[in-house]
Amino acid sequence: MDYMLFVKAGFTGFALGIGVLILVFYLVGAFVRVTRKNFVRVFVAAALLSFLAVDLFLYHKIRSMGGTEAQLFLAGCIGGWLGGILAGLTNMKGLLLGLRK
């Protein structure tokens, strides 16, 4: 079992998830003020967009891989994405709300 591939996939999923969250909150904050009332709505939309970004990345990456490596990369990337979503919901809430006021 290649643990470095698993760790690399985890960091990739985390970075994609957090990056899309920050991008969506920045773009929404540029046009509409994001308050604590509508944080959940914007966060759910950002989470869905980050899932689509990770899904498209995985679709491209898994087609080029084969066998056990693809399954390991899939598990690591989805785990990293879930970690990024949980970090965005808990620890980064203040940062996401304060991107554009």
Backbone as a chain_set.jsonl record, in Angstrom:
{"seq": "MDYMLFVKAGFTGFALGIGVLILVFYLVGAFVRVTRKNFVRVFVAAALLSFLAVDLFLYHKIRSMGGTEAQLFLAGCIGGWLGGILAGLTNMKGLLLGLRK", "coords": {"N": [[0.845, -1.169, 0.0], [0.612, 2.132, -0.891], [1.399, 4.698, 0.949], [2.197, 7.332, 0.649], [0.947, 8.176, -1.689], [-1.675, 8.149, -0.802], [-1.581, 10.171, 1.178], [-0.846, 12.353, -0.414], [-3.089, 12.503, -2.078], [-5.002, 13.126, -0.148], [-4.168, 15.692, 0.716], [-4.507, 17.005, -1.708], [-7.308, 16.833, -2.143], [-8.144, 18.279, 0.116], [-7.037, 20.816, -0.403], [-8.329, 21.511, -2.812], [-11.009, 21.565, -1.947], [-11.034, 23.571, 0.129], [-10.004, 25.713, -1.344], [-11.991, 26.215, -3.308], [-14.124, 26.84, -1.614], [-13.197, 29.251, -0.43], [-12.932, 30.824, -2.739], [-15.614, 30.964, -3.674], [-16.896, 32.258, -1.503], [-15.517, 34.669, -1.583], [-16.241, 35.696, -4.12], [-19.058, 35.838, -3.888], [-19.199, 37.564, -1.723], [-18.244, 39.867, -2.913], [-20.355, 40.855, -4.353], [-22.718, 40.633, -2.828], [-23.42, 41.138, 0.57], [-22.288, 38.827, 2.885], [-23.809, 37.53, 5.587], [-24.229, 36.321, 8.978], [-26.734, 35.218, 8.961], [-27.272, 34.298, 6.357], [-25.155, 32.614, 5.961], [-25.153, 29.804, 5.99], [-26.589, 29.116, 3.687], [-24.935, 30.106, 1.618], [-22.672, 28.628, 2.206], [-23.517, 25.98, 1.741], [-23.971, 26.082, -1.019], [-21.35, 26.647, -1.847], [-20.077, 24.343, -0.914], [-21.254, 22.398, -2.541], [-20.295, 23.239, -5.038], [-17.566, 22.874, -4.587], [-17.531, 20.119, -4.294], [-18.204, 19.362, -6.903], [-15.932, 20.318, -8.239], [-13.907, 18.694, -7.122], [-14.881, 16.234, -7.924], [-14.742, 16.415, -10.756], [-11.964, 16.671, -11.001], [-11.163, 14.194, -9.935], [-12.357, 12.465, -11.782], [-10.863, 12.981, -14.08], [-8.28, 12.299, -13.155], [-8.468, 9.615, -12.249], [-9.084, 8.221, -14.543], [-6.659, 8.178, -15.827], [-5.13, 6.648, -14.134], [-4.72, 3.333, -12.759], [-6.216, 0.346, -11.435], [-5.408, -0.569, -8.106], [-4.196, 1.768, -7.257], [-5.885, 3.81, -8.13], [-8.177, 3.455, -6.535], [-7.116, 3.952, -4.009], [-6.287, 6.602, -4.318], [-8.763, 7.821, -4.759], [-10.074, 7.379, -2.271], [-8.368, 8.827, -0.535], [-8.551, 11.437, -1.582], [-11.288, 12.082, -1.364], [-11.528, 11.888, 1.407], [-9.816, 13.995, 2.184], [-11.235, 16.129, 1.057], [-13.628, 16.047, 2.561], [-12.531, 16.651, 5.052], [-11.695, 19.265, 4.54], [-14.168, 20.522, 4.125], [-15.348, 20.232, 6.659], [-13.471, 21.683, 8.165], [-13.837, 24.197, 7.039], [-16.43, 24.719, 7.853], [-16.258, 24.843, 10.613], [-13.683, 25.891, 11.833], [-12.914, 27.902, 10.037], [-14.957, 29.727, 9.759], [-15.11, 32.421, 10.598], [-13.117, 33.583, 8.989], [-14.156, 33.101, 6.418], [-16.516, 34.586, 6.511], [-15.462, 37.129, 6.744], [-14.224, 37.812, 4.327], [-15.059, 39.648, 2.255], [-16.419, 42.534, 3.1]], "CA": [[0.0, 0.0, 0.0], [1.414, 3.334, -1.057], [0.868, 5.709, 1.856], [2.475, 8.679, 0.138], [-0.121, 8.491, -2.632], [-2.847, 8.442, 0.015], [-1.376, 11.487, 1.795], [-0.881, 13.325, -1.511], [-4.482, 12.633, -2.478], [-5.69, 13.827, 0.93], [-3.842, 17.116, 0.616], [-5.112, 17.525, -2.937], [-8.734, 17.015, -1.871], [-8.284, 19.372, 1.082], [-6.738, 22.084, -1.073], [-9.413, 21.81, -3.748], [-12.208, 21.912, -1.19], [-10.86, 24.878, 0.777], [-9.823, 26.729, -2.385], [-13.289, 26.557, -3.899], [-14.893, 27.538, -0.586], [-12.707, 30.63, -0.322], [-13.268, 31.518, -3.982], [-17.051, 31.249, -3.714], [-17.211, 33.298, -0.516], [-14.967, 35.935, -2.064], [-17.062, 36.189, -5.226], [-20.374, 36.217, -3.367], [-18.991, 38.744, -0.89], [-18.0, 41.042, -3.756], [-21.622, 41.367, -4.869], [-23.72, 40.637, -1.766], [-22.794, 40.967, 1.878], [-22.579, 37.54, 3.508], [-23.99, 37.693, 7.023], [-24.398, 35.054, 9.698], [-28.047, 34.668, 8.62], [-27.239, 33.551, 5.093], [-23.902, 31.874, 5.86], [-25.412, 28.391, 5.697], [-26.98, 29.02, 2.278], [-23.746, 30.291, 0.783], [-21.77, 27.519, 2.47], [-24.016, 24.787, 1.05], [-23.674, 26.283, -2.442], [-19.899, 26.512, -2.011], [-19.74, 22.933, -0.712], [-21.651, 21.686, -3.758], [-19.338, 23.58, -6.095], [-16.285, 22.231, -4.303], [-17.701, 18.707, -4.612], [-18.108, 19.223, -8.36], [-14.533, 20.509, -8.628], [-13.173, 17.485, -6.743], [-15.384, 15.157, -8.776], [-14.133, 16.565, -12.089], [-10.548, 16.354, -10.87], [-11.033, 12.744, -9.769], [-12.711, 11.816, -13.041], [-9.697, 13.105, -14.964], [-7.119, 11.621, -12.58], [-8.682, 8.171, -12.147], [-9.028, 7.642, -15.887], [-5.262, 7.974, -16.196], [-4.548, 5.669, -13.221], [-5.326, 2.025, -12.897], [-6.175, -0.63, -10.364], [-5.436, -0.233, -6.688], [-3.8, 3.174, -7.075], [-7.052, 4.666, -8.33], [-9.033, 3.347, -5.354], [-6.425, 4.621, -2.917], [-6.344, 8.033, -4.595], [-10.154, 8.219, -4.547], [-10.331, 7.425, -0.834], [-7.612, 9.937, 0.049], [-9.054, 12.723, -2.067], [-12.596, 12.322, -0.746], [-11.265, 12.157, 2.822], [-9.29, 15.351, 2.288], [-12.326, 17.06, 0.753], [-14.496, 16.099, 3.741], [-11.799, 17.398, 6.073], [-11.755, 20.676, 4.17], [-15.529, 21.011, 4.363], [-15.512, 20.357, 8.116], [-12.642, 22.803, 8.624], [-14.501, 25.428, 6.605], [-17.656, 24.926, 8.627], [-15.974, 25.097, 12.029], [-12.556, 26.759, 12.149], [-12.725, 29.001, 9.09], [-16.199, 30.483, 9.603], [-14.789, 33.845, 10.709], [-12.374, 33.988, 7.796], [-15.053, 33.113, 5.272], [-17.436, 35.717, 6.642], [-14.744, 38.389, 6.655], [-13.476, 38.004, 3.084], [-15.451, 40.921, 1.645], [-17.54, 43.181, 3.81]], "C": [[0.891, 1.232, 0.0], [0.821, 4.474, -0.219], [1.121, 7.128, 1.355], [1.429, 9.104, -0.889], [-1.396, 8.862, -1.88], [-2.751, 9.832, 0.643], [-1.444, 12.589, 0.735], [-2.319, 13.564, -1.971], [-5.286, 13.38, -1.418], [-5.423, 15.316, 0.902], [-4.449, 17.747, -0.628], [-6.6, 17.784, -2.741], [-8.99, 18.155, -0.905], [-8.073, 20.724, 0.406], [-7.831, 22.471, -2.068], [-10.676, 22.252, -3.013], [-12.123, 23.293, -0.568], [-10.73, 25.987, -0.262], [-11.134, 27.153, -3.01], [-14.17, 27.257, -2.879], [-14.487, 29.009, -0.49], [-13.067, 31.425, -1.574], [-14.745, 31.88, -4.037], [-17.418, 32.333, -2.71], [-16.657, 34.651, -0.938], [-15.838, 36.525, -3.17], [-18.453, 36.613, -4.76], [-20.253, 37.469, -2.513], [-18.725, 40.006, -1.688], [-19.309, 41.669, -4.235], [-22.683, 41.532, -3.792], [-22.998, 40.438, -0.441], [-23.239, 39.648, 2.485], [-22.636, 37.758, 5.012], [-24.12, 36.321, 7.671], [-25.743, 34.404, 9.367], [-27.982, 33.812, 7.36], [-25.922, 32.799, 4.89], [-24.143, 30.434, 5.43], [-25.787, 28.216, 4.228], [-25.775, 29.129, 1.349], [-22.786, 29.118, 0.977], [-22.224, 26.25, 1.759], [-23.748, 24.901, -0.446], [-22.183, 26.111, -2.715], [-19.461, 25.063, -1.842], [-20.114, 22.105, -1.936], [-20.694, 21.983, -4.911], [-17.975, 22.95, -5.843], [-16.366, 20.729, -4.559], [-17.595, 18.482, -6.119], [-16.679, 19.394, -8.85], [-13.705, 19.268, -8.305], [-13.596, 16.313, -7.615], [-14.792, 15.23, -10.187], [-12.648, 16.242, -12.063], [-10.332, 14.846, -10.761], [-11.366, 11.998, -11.055], [-11.521, 11.835, -14.002], [-8.529, 12.259, -14.454], [-7.287, 10.101, -12.573], [-8.663, 7.507, -13.516], [-7.595, 7.374, -16.319], [-4.55, 6.964, -15.298], [-5.201, 4.31, -13.471], [-5.25, 1.226, -11.622], [-6.27, -0.071, -8.971], [-5.06, 1.224, -6.436], [-4.994, 4.102, -7.2], [-7.978, 4.632, -7.118], [-8.422, 4.063, -4.163], [-6.476, 6.136, -3.091], [-7.751, 8.573, -4.362], [-10.461, 8.367, -3.063], [-9.612, 8.595, -0.174], [-8.171, 11.287, -0.333], [-10.411, 13.052, -1.451], [-12.441, 12.594, 0.75], [-10.716, 13.556, 3.049], [-10.352, 16.398, 2.024], [-13.268, 17.186, 1.947], [-13.832, 16.849, 4.894], [-11.817, 18.891, 5.799], [-13.124, 21.285, 4.411], [-15.771, 21.193, 5.863], [-14.683, 21.502, 8.679], [-13.27, 24.134, 8.226], [-15.729, 25.742, 7.426], [-17.362, 25.302, 10.071], [-14.899, 26.16, 12.222], [-12.461, 27.991, 11.253], [-13.962, 29.871, 8.911], [-15.939, 31.991, 9.672], [-14.042, 34.37, 9.503], [-13.287, 34.083, 6.584], [-16.037, 34.258, 5.328], [-16.732, 37.052, 6.441], [-14.008, 38.626, 5.36], [-13.805, 39.32, 2.402], [-16.641, 41.474, 2.392], [-17.84, 44.507, 3.188]], "O": [[1.814, 1.345, 0.807], [-0.138, 5.127, -0.631], [0.324, 8.027, 1.62], [1.066, 10.279, -0.947], [-2.111, 9.782, -2.276], [-3.726, 10.584, 0.641], [-2.039, 13.641, 0.97], [-2.712, 14.703, -2.224], [-6.159, 14.18, -1.754], [-6.345, 16.119, 1.048], [-4.862, 18.906, -0.597], [-7.102, 18.838, -3.131], [-9.942, 18.917, -1.078], [-8.841, 21.661, 0.621], [-8.21, 23.639, -2.149], [-11.333, 23.209, -3.422], [-13.04, 24.1, -0.719], [-11.279, 27.075, -0.086], [-11.36, 28.345, -3.219], [-14.899, 28.183, -3.236], [-15.338, 29.897, -0.473], [-13.468, 32.584, -1.472], [-15.089, 33.001, -4.413], [-18.181, 33.241, -3.039], [-17.278, 35.68, -0.671], [-16.137, 37.718, -3.156], [-18.964, 37.644, -5.197], [-21.115, 38.345, -2.574], [-18.956, 41.108, -1.191], [-19.367, 42.871, -4.493], [-23.47, 42.477, -3.841], [-22.061, 39.644, -0.357], [-24.436, 39.381, 2.586], [-21.639, 38.124, 5.636], [-24.119, 35.295, 6.992], [-25.886, 33.186, 9.475], [-28.568, 32.731, 7.304], [-25.607, 32.393, 3.772], [-23.412, 29.904, 4.593], [-25.344, 27.26, 3.59], [-25.621, 28.341, 0.416], [-22.158, 28.666, 0.02], [-21.392, 25.516, 1.227], [-23.341, 23.926, -1.077], [-21.801, 25.495, -3.71], [-18.566, 24.602, -2.551], [-19.369, 21.205, -2.325], [-20.328, 21.085, -5.669], [-17.3, 22.536, -6.786], [-15.387, 20.123, -4.994], [-16.968, 17.519, -6.561], [-16.252, 18.698, -9.771], [-12.891, 18.836, -9.121], [-12.765, 15.491, -8.002], [-14.387, 14.209, -10.744], [-12.127, 15.615, -12.985], [-9.443, 14.288, -11.404], [-10.72, 11.001, -11.377], [-11.215, 10.834, -14.65], [-7.866, 11.58, -15.237], [-6.335, 9.377, -12.864], [-8.266, 6.347, -13.635], [-7.34, 6.448, -17.09], [-3.479, 6.473, -15.655], [-6.111, 4.176, -14.289], [-4.332, 1.402, -10.82], [-7.102, 0.79, -8.683], [-5.561, 1.84, -5.496], [-5.105, 5.076, -6.455], [-8.508, 5.667, -6.716], [-9.132, 4.71, -3.393], [-6.684, 6.869, -2.124], [-7.911, 9.669, -3.825], [-11.043, 9.367, -2.645], [-10.195, 9.283, 0.664], [-8.256, 12.186, 0.503], [-10.649, 14.194, -1.058], [-13.147, 13.438, 1.301], [-11.108, 14.231, 4.001], [-10.38, 17.438, 2.682], [-13.665, 18.292, 2.311], [-14.491, 17.591, 5.623], [-11.94, 19.693, 6.724], [-13.231, 22.429, 4.851], [-16.337, 22.202, 6.282], [-15.138, 22.217, 9.572], [-13.236, 25.092, 8.998], [-16.035, 26.91, 7.669], [-18.15, 26.017, 10.691], [-15.196, 27.239, 12.734], [-11.965, 29.028, 11.693], [-14.006, 30.683, 7.986], [-16.498, 32.75, 8.881], [-14.304, 35.481, 9.042], [-13.202, 35.037, 5.81], [-16.362, 34.846, 4.296], [-17.362, 38.016, 6.005], [-13.219, 39.568, 5.284], [-12.891, 40.043, 2.005], [-17.744, 40.933, 2.315], [-18.747, 45.209, 3.637]]}, "num_chains": 1, "name": "protein.A"}
